[in-house]
Coordinates of C-alpha atoms in Angstrom, one line a residue:
X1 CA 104.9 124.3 106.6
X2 CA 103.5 125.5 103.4
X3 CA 101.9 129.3 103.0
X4 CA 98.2 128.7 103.7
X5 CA 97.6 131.7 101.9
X6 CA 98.1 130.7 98.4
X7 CA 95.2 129.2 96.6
X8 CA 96.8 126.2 95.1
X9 CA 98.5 125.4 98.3
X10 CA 94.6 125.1 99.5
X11 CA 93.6 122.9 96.4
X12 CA 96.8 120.6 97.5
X13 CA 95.4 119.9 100.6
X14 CA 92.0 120.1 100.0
X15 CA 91.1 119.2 96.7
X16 CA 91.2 115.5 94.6
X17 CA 89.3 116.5 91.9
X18 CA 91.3 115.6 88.9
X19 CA 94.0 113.5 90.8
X20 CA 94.6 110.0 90.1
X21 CA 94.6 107.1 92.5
X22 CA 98.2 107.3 93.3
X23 CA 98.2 111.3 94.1
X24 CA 94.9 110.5 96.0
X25 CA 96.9 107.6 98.3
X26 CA 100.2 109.8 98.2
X27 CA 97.6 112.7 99.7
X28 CA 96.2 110.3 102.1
X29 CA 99.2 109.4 103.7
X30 CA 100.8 112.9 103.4
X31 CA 97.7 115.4 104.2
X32 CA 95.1 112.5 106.3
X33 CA 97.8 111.3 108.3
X34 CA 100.9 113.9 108.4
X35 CA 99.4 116.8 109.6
X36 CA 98.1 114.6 112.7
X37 CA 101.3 113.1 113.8
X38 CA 102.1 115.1 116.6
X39 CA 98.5 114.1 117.9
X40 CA 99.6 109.9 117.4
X41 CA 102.7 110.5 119.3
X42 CA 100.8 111.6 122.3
X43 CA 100.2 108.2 123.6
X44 CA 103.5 106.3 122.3
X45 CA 104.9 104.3 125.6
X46 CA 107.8 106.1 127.4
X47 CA 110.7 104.5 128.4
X48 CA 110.0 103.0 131.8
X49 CA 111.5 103.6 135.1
X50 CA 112.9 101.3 137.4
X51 CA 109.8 99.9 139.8
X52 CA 111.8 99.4 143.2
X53 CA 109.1 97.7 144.7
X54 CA 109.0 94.8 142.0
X55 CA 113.1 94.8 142.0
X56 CA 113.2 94.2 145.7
X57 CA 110.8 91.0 145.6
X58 CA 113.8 89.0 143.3
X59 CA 116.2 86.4 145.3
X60 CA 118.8 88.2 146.9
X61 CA 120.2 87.3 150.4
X62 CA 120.6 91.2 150.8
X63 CA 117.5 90.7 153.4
X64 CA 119.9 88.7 155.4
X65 CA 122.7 91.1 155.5
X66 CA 123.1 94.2 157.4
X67 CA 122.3 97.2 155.0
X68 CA 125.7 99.2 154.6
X69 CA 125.7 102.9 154.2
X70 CA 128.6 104.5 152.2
X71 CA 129.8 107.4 151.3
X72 CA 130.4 108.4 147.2
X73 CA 134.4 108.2 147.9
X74 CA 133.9 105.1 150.0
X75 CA 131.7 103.8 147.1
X76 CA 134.6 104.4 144.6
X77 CA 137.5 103.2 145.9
X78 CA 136.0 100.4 147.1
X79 CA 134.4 99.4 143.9
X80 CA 138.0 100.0 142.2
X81 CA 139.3 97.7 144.7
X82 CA 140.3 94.1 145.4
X83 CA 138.3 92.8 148.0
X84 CA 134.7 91.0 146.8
X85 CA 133.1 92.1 149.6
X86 CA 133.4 95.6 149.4
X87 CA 133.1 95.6 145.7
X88 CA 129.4 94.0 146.4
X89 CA 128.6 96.4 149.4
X90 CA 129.6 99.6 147.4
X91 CA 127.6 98.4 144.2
X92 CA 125.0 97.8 146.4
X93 CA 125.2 100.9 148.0
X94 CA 125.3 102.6 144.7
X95 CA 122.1 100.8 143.5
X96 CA 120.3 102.0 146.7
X97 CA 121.1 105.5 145.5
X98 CA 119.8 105.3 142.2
X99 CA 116.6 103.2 143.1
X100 CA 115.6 106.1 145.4
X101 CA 112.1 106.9 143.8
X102 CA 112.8 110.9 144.2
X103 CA 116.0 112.6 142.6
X104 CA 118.5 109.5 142.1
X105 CA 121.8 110.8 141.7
X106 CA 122.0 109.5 138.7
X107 CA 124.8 112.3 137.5
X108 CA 126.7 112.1 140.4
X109 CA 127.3 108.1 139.7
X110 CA 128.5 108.6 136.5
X111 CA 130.9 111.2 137.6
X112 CA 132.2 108.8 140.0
X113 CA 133.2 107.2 136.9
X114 CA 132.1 103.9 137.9
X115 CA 130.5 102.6 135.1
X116 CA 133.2 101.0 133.7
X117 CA 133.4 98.2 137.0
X118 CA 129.9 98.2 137.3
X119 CA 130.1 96.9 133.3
X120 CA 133.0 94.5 134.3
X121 CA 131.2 93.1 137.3
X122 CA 128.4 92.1 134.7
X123 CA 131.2 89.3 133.8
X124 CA 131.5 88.0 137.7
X125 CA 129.6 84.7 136.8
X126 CA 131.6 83.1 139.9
X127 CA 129.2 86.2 141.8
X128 CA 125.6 85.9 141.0
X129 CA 124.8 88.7 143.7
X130 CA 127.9 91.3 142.3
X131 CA 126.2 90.7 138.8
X132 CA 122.1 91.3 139.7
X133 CA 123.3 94.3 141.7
X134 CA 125.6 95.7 139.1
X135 CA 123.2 95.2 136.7
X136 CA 120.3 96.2 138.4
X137 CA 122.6 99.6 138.8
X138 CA 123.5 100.0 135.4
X139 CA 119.8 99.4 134.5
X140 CA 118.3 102.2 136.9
X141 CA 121.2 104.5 135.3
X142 CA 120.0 103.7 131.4
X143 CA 116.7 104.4 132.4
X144 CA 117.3 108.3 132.7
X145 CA 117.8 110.8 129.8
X146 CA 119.7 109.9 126.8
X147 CA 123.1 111.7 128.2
X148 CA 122.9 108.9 131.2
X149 CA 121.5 106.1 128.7
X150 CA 125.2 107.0 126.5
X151 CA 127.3 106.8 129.8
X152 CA 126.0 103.5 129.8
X153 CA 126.6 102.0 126.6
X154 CA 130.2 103.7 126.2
X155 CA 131.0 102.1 129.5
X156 CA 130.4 98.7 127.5
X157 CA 127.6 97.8 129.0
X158 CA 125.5 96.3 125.5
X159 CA 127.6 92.9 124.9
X160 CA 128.0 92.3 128.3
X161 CA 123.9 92.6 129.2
X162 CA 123.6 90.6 126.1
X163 CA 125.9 87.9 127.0
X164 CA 123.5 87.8 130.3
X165 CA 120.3 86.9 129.0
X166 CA 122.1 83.4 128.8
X167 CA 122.4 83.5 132.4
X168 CA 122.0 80.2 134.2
X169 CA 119.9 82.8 137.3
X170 CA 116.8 84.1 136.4
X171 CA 116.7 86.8 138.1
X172 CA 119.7 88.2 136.6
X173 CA 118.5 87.1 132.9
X174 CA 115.8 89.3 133.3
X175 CA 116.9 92.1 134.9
X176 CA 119.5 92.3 131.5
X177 CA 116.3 92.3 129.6
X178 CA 114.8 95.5 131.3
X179 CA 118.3 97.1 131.0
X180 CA 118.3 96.5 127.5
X181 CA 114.7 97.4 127.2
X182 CA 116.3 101.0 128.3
X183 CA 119.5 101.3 126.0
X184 CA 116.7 100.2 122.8
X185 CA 114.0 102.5 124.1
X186 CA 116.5 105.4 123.6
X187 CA 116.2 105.5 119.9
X188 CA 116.8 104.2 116.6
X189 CA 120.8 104.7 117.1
X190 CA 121.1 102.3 120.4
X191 CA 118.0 99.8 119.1
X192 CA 119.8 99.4 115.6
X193 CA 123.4 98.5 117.9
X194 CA 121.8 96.6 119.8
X195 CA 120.4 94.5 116.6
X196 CA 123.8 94.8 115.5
X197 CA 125.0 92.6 118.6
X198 CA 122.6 90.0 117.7
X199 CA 120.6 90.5 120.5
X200 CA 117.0 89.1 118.8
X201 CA 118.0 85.1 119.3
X202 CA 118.8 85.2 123.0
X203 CA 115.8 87.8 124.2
X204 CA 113.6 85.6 121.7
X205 CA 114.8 82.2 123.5
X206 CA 113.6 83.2 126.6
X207 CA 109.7 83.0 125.3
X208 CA 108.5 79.7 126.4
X209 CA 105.3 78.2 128.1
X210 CA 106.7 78.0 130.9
X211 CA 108.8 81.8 130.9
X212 CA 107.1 83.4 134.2
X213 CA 104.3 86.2 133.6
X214 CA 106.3 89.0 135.3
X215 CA 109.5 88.1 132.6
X216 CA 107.8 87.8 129.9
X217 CA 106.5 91.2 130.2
X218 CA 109.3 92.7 130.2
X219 CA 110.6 90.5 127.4
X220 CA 107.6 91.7 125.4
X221 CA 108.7 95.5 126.3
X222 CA 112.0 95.1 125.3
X223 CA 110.4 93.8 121.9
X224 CA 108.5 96.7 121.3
X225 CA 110.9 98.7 121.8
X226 CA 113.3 97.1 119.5
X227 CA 110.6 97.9 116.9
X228 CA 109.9 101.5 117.9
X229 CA 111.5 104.6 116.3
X230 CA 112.0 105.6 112.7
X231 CA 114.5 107.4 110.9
X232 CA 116.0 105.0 110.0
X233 CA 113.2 102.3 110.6
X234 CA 114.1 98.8 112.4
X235 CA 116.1 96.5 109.9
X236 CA 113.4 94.2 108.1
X237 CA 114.9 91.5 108.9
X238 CA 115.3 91.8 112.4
X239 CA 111.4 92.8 112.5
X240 CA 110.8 89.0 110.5
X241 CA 112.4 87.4 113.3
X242 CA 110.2 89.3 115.9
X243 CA 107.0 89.3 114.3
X244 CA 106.3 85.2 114.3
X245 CA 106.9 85.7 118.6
X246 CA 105.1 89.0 118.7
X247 CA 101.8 87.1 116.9
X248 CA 102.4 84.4 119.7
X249 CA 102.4 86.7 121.8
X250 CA 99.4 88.3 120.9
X251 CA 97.3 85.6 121.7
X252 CA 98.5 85.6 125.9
X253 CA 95.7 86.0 128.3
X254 CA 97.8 88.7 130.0
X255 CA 96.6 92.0 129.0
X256 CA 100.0 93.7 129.7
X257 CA 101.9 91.4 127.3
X258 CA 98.9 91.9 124.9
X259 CA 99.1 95.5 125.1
X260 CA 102.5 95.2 124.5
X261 CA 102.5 93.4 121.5
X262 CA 99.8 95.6 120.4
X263 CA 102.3 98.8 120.4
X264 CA 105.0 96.5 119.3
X265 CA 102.6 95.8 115.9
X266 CA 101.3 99.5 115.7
X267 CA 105.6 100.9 115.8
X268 CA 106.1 98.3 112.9
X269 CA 102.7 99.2 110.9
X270 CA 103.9 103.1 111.2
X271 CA 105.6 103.0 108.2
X272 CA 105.7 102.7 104.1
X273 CA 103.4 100.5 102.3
X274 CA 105.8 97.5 102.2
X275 CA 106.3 97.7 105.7
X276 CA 102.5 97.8 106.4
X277 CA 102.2 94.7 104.2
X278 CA 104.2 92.6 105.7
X279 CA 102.3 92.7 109.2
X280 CA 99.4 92.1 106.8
X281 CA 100.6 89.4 105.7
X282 CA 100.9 87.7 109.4
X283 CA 96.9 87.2 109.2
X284 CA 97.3 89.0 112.7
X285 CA 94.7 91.7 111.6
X286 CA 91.9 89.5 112.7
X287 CA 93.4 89.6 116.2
X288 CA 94.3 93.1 116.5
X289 CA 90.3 94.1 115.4
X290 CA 89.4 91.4 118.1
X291 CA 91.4 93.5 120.4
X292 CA 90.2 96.7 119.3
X293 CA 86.9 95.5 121.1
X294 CA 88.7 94.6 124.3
X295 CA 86.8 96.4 127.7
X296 CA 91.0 97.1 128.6
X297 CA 91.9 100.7 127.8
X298 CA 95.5 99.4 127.7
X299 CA 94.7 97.2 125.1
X300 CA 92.4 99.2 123.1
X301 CA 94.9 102.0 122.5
X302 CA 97.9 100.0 120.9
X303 CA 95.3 97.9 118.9
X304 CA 93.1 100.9 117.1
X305 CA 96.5 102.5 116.5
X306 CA 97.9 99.5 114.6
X307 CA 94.9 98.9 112.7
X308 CA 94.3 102.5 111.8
X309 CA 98.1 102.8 110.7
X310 CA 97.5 100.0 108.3
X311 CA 94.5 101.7 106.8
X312 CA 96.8 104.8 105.6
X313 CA 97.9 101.9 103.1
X314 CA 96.9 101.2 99.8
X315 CA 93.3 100.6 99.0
X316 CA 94.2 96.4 99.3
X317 CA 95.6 97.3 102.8
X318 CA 92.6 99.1 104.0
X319 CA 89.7 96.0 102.7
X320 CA 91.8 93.5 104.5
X321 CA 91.5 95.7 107.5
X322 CA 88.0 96.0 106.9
X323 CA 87.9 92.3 105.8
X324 CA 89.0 91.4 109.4
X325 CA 86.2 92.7 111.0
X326 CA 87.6 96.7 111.5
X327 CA 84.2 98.3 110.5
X328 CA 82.3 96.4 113.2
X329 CA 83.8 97.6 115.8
X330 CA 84.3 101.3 115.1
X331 CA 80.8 102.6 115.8
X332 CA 81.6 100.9 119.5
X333 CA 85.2 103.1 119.7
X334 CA 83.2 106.2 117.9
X335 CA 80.9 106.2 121.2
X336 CA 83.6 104.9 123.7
X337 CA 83.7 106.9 127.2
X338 CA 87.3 108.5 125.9
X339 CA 87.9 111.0 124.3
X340 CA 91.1 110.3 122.7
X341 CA 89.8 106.3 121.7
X342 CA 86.8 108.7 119.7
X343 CA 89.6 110.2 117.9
X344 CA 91.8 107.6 116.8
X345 CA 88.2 105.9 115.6
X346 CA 87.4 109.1 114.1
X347 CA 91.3 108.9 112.4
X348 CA 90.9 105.7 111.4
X349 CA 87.5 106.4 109.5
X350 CA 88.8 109.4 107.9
X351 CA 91.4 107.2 106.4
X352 CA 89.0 104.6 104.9
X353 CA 86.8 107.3 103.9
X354 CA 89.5 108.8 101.9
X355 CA 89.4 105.2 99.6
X356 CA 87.5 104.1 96.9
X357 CA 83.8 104.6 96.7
X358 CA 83.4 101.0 97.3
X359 CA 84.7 101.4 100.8
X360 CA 82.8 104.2 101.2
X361 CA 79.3 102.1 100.8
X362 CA 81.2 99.8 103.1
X363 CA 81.1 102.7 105.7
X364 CA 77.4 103.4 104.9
X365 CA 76.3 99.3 105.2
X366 CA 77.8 99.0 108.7
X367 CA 76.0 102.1 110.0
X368 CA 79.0 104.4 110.5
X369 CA 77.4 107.4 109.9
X370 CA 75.0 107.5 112.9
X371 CA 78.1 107.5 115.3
X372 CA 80.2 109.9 112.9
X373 CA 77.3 112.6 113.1
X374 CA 77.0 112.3 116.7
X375 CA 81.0 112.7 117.3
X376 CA 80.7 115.9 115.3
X377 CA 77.9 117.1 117.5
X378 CA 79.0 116.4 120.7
X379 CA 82.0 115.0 120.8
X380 CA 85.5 115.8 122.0
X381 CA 87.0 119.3 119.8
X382 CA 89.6 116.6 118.9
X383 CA 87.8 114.2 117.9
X384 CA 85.5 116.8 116.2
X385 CA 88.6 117.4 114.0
X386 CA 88.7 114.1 112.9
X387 CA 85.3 113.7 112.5
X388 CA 85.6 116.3 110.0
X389 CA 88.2 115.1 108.1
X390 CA 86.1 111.9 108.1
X391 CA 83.1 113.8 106.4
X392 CA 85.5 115.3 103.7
X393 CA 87.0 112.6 102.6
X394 CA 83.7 111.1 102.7
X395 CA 82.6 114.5 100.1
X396 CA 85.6 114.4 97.8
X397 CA 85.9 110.7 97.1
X398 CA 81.8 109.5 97.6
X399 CA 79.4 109.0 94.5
X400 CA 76.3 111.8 94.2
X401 CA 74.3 109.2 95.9
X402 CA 76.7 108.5 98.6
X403 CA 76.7 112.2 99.9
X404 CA 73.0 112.1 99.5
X405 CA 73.2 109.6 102.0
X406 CA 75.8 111.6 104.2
X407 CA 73.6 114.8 104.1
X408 CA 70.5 112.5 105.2
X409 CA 72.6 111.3 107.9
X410 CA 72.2 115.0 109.7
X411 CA 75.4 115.9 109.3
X412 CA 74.9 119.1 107.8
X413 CA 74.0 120.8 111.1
X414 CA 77.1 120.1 113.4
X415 CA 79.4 120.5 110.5
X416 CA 78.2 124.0 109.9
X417 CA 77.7 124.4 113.9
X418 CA 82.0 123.7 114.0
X419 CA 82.6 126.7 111.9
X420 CA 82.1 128.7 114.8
X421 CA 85.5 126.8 116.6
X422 CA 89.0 128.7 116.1
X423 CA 91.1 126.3 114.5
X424 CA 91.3 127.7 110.7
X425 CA 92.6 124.4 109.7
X426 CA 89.3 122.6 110.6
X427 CA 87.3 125.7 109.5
X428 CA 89.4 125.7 106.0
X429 CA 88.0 121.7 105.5
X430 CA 84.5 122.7 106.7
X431 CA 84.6 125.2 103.8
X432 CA 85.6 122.8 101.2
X433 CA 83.1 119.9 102.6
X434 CA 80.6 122.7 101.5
X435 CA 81.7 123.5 98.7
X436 CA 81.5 119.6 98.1
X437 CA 78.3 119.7 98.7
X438 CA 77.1 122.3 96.5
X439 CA 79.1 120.2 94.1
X440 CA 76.9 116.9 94.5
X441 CA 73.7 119.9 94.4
X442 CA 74.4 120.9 91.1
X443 CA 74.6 117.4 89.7
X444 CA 71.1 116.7 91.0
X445 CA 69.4 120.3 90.1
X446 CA 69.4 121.0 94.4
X447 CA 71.2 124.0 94.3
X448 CA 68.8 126.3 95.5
X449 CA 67.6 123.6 98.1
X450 CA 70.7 123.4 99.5
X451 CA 70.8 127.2 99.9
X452 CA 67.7 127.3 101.5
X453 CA 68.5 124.5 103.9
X454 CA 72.2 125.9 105.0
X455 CA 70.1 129.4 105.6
X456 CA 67.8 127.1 107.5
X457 CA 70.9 125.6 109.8
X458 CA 72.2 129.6 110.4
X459 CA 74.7 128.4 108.1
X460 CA 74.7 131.3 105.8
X461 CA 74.7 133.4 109.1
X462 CA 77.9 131.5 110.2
X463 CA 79.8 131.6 106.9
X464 CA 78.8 135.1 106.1
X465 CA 81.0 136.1 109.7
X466 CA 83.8 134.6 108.0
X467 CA 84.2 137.3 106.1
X468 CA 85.5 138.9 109.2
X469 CA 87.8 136.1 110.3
X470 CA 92.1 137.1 110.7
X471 CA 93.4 134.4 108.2
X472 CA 92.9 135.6 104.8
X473 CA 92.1 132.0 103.5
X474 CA 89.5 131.3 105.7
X475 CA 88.3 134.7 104.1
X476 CA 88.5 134.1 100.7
X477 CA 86.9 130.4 100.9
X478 CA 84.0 131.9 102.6
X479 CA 83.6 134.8 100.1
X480 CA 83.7 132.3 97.6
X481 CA 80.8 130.3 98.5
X482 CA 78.5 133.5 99.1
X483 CA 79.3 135.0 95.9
X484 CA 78.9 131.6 93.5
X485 CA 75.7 130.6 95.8
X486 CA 73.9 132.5 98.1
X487 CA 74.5 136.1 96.3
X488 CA 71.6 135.3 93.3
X489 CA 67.2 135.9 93.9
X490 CA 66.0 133.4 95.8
X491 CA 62.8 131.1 94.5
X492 CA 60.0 131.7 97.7
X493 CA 58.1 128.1 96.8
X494 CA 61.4 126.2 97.4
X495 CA 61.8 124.9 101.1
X496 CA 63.6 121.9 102.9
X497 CA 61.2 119.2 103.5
X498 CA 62.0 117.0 106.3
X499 CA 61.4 113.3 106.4
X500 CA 59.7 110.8 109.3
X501 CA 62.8 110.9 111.1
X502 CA 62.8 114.9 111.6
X503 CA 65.8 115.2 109.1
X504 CA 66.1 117.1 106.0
X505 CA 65.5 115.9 102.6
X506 CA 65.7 117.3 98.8
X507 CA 62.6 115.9 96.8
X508 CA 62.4 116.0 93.0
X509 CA 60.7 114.1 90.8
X510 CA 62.5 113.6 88.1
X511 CA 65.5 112.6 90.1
X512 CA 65.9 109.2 92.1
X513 CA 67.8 110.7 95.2
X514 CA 66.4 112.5 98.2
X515 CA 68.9 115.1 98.8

């Protein structure tokens, strides 16, 4: 990280006065959306686990049979053996083991070094059962760390899985898709060879009207996976060959495989400008701000996150998200009974705010700033931050007339009331939304006005403690404002008015705003 205690460090990420469009998108992406990223990874899909109960329900005569118990050694050298039978009760065996839903012995299995047969009894077509319970071994192993994902796929396992999906049984079709759901969930290594194997026709041949619920989520997993991870990114053209599915998808009445789809869209939208367009492109946006509405949290989540990624895009990006409809639904999400759906709304809005003024307005015609003032009151401290970043974006890039509006909005008094919280990041933006402020002030001959009215908030109070506060930026920024504003004589006939609505207001008379 940069030293926060050099001045012009501040001004980089603070500051766009003077910058040109490009450094003021380049900042967005870099400063609006960058310093957050370890807060959007907090809700990214994990790699699943095995769910025993669902496995069990799939056609095997196993019910029939009298369950064998076997030892580790009996397990090996009868799966090395000859005999069918005993190759099918020691893979079943081994299975059991790793479906146990507490501590599967998952390293001991690999140590047996078994892997190798279980991959070769993936080819048994002349033993539907041998196959289902090799693969259903193999897929309970992949679904562990990344050292037991590896013993996997060196065993051979990715062709052979692959070659499965054409399988003639059901059953065993899709339990290759939820093994290879694993290997690409790992990361961009093992989704990219995986790619490499052509694995994107056969997994997208299995979507069809008629492709049972419970496969086709898993089909739809395995697809978002294949487009999650970066560094490197998935291959563009392997995302074009998902995407026309994925918007099919989309449109299912199942909220799973929506949701899925949803996080599918948001991994592909988490990228460069060219990458964002081309989900733009779809005409999916509409559907994904339809979804943002949706009463399912599941759903919710993945959709917000996609549209908000692709409103850290260029300012074209950002009107055809709010051209779809995105600004309707955001005063709903700023209110929503979560905490972290606030935030992402509150992330999202930052990022539009950061635009062109024009967006701006947009903001302040669909009545944004009600639900944006009442977030940094009482909302979440997480989503306070946002909120924050919302209202300085809103400052830096908004016409005089436009923070008139803001400061109208009451947002004045929780803004100052958060200098008071112990994050100096969010105290550091506070400072320069002031300073903002005063900025707008001067233009319109408020200065003093705005003096009076912070002193009226015990925002002078607040700021003046600063001077107090362990990082030296947070110091200086605060020192700053008292010495160029509140350190001249004070005029006694100027006070705040406040308007019908109880809020404050600047009135001159030769101006045309209310301040």
């Amino acid at each position: 990280m940069p030293d926060v205690n050099e001045p012009s460090e501040r001004m980089k990420k603070f500051k766009n006065r003077g910058k040109d469009a490009a450094a003021l998108r380049r900042q967005r992406v870099e400063v609006k959306v960058e310093l957050r990223k370890a807060q959007k990874d907090e809700q990214i899909l994990k790699r699943r686990s095995i769910s025993i109960t669902l496995m069990e329900k799939s056609p095997t005569p196993e019910d029939k049979n009298v369950i064998v118990q076997l030892s580790l050694e009996e397990i090996v050298k009868a799966v090395n053996g000859n005999n069918p039978e005993l190759q099918l009760q020691a893979t079943q065996a081994a299975r059991r083991m790793l479906s146990r839903q507490k501590n599967p012995p998952l390293n001991q299995i690999i140590e047996l070094g078994i892997i190798p047969r279980l991959v070769e009894f993936l080819s048994c077509a002349d033993s539907a059962q041998l196959q289902f319970e090799a693969a259903w071994a193999l897929t309970n192993i992949a679904s562990g760390t990344s050292e037991h994902t590896k013993a996997v796929v060196e065993g051979g396992a990715i062709p052979a899985f692959i070659a499965l999906l054409s399988s003639p049984h059901m059953h065993i079709s899709e339990q290759s898709v939820w093994a290879l759901g694993n290997i690409a969930g790992d990361g961009p290594l093992y989704r990219d060879a995986l790619i490499n194997c052509n694995v994107i026709p056969p997994l997208l041949a299995l979507v069809s009207p008629v492709t049972p619920v419970g496969f086709l989520r898993n089909i739809t997993w395995t697809l978002s996976n294949l487009c999650r991870n970066k560094n490197p990114y998935p291959p563009l053209d392997a995302v074009r060959k998902m995407l026309p599915v994925l918007t099919c998808l989309l449109e299912h009445e199942d909220k799973e495989i929506i949701a899925d789809s949803c996080w599918a869209v948001s991994y592909l939208t988490d990228g460069s400008n060219d990458r964002i367009q081309i989900i733009v492109d779809t005409g999916i946006l509409p559907r994904l701000v339809e979804l943002m509405g949706s009463p399912e949290l599941i759903i919710v989540t993945p959709a917000l996150r996609a549209v908000g990624n692709v409103v850290t895009g260029t300012d074209e990006q950002t009107q055809a998200a709010i051209d779809a409809g995105a600004l309707a639904v955001l005063p709903l999400l700023l209110r929503h009974m979560k905490p972290t759906i606030q935030k992402e709304a509150a992330w999202m809005l930052s990022n539009i705010a950061a635009g062109p003024c024009q967006q701006i307005q947009q903001l302040i015609t669909c009545r944004l700033l009600p639900p944006l003032v009442e977030l940094l009151d009482k909302g979440d401290f997480k989503a306070q931050k946002e909120a924050v970043w919302a209202v300085a974006n809103f400052t830096t890039g908004g016409t005089v007339e436009q923070v008139v509006e803001l400061v109208q909005s009451g947002v004045l008094k929780p803004l100052l009331n958060l200098l008071l919280a112990r994050d100096s990041k969010t105290i550091l933006v506070i400072l320069d939304t002031i300073s903002n402020l005063f900025l707008a002030a001067e233009k319109l001959g408020e200065t003093e006005r705005l003096c009076l009215l912070v002193e009226e908030l015990d925002g002078l109070e607040k700021i003046e403690a600063l001077q107090t506060h362990d990082n030296n930026m947070v110091y200086r920024a605060a020192l700053n404002i008292i010495e160029k504003y509140f350190s001249g004589e004070e005029n006694p006939d100027l006070q705040p008015g406040t308007d019908e609505d109880g809020l404050y207001k600047f009135s001159v008379e030769e101006h045309d705003f209310n301040f």
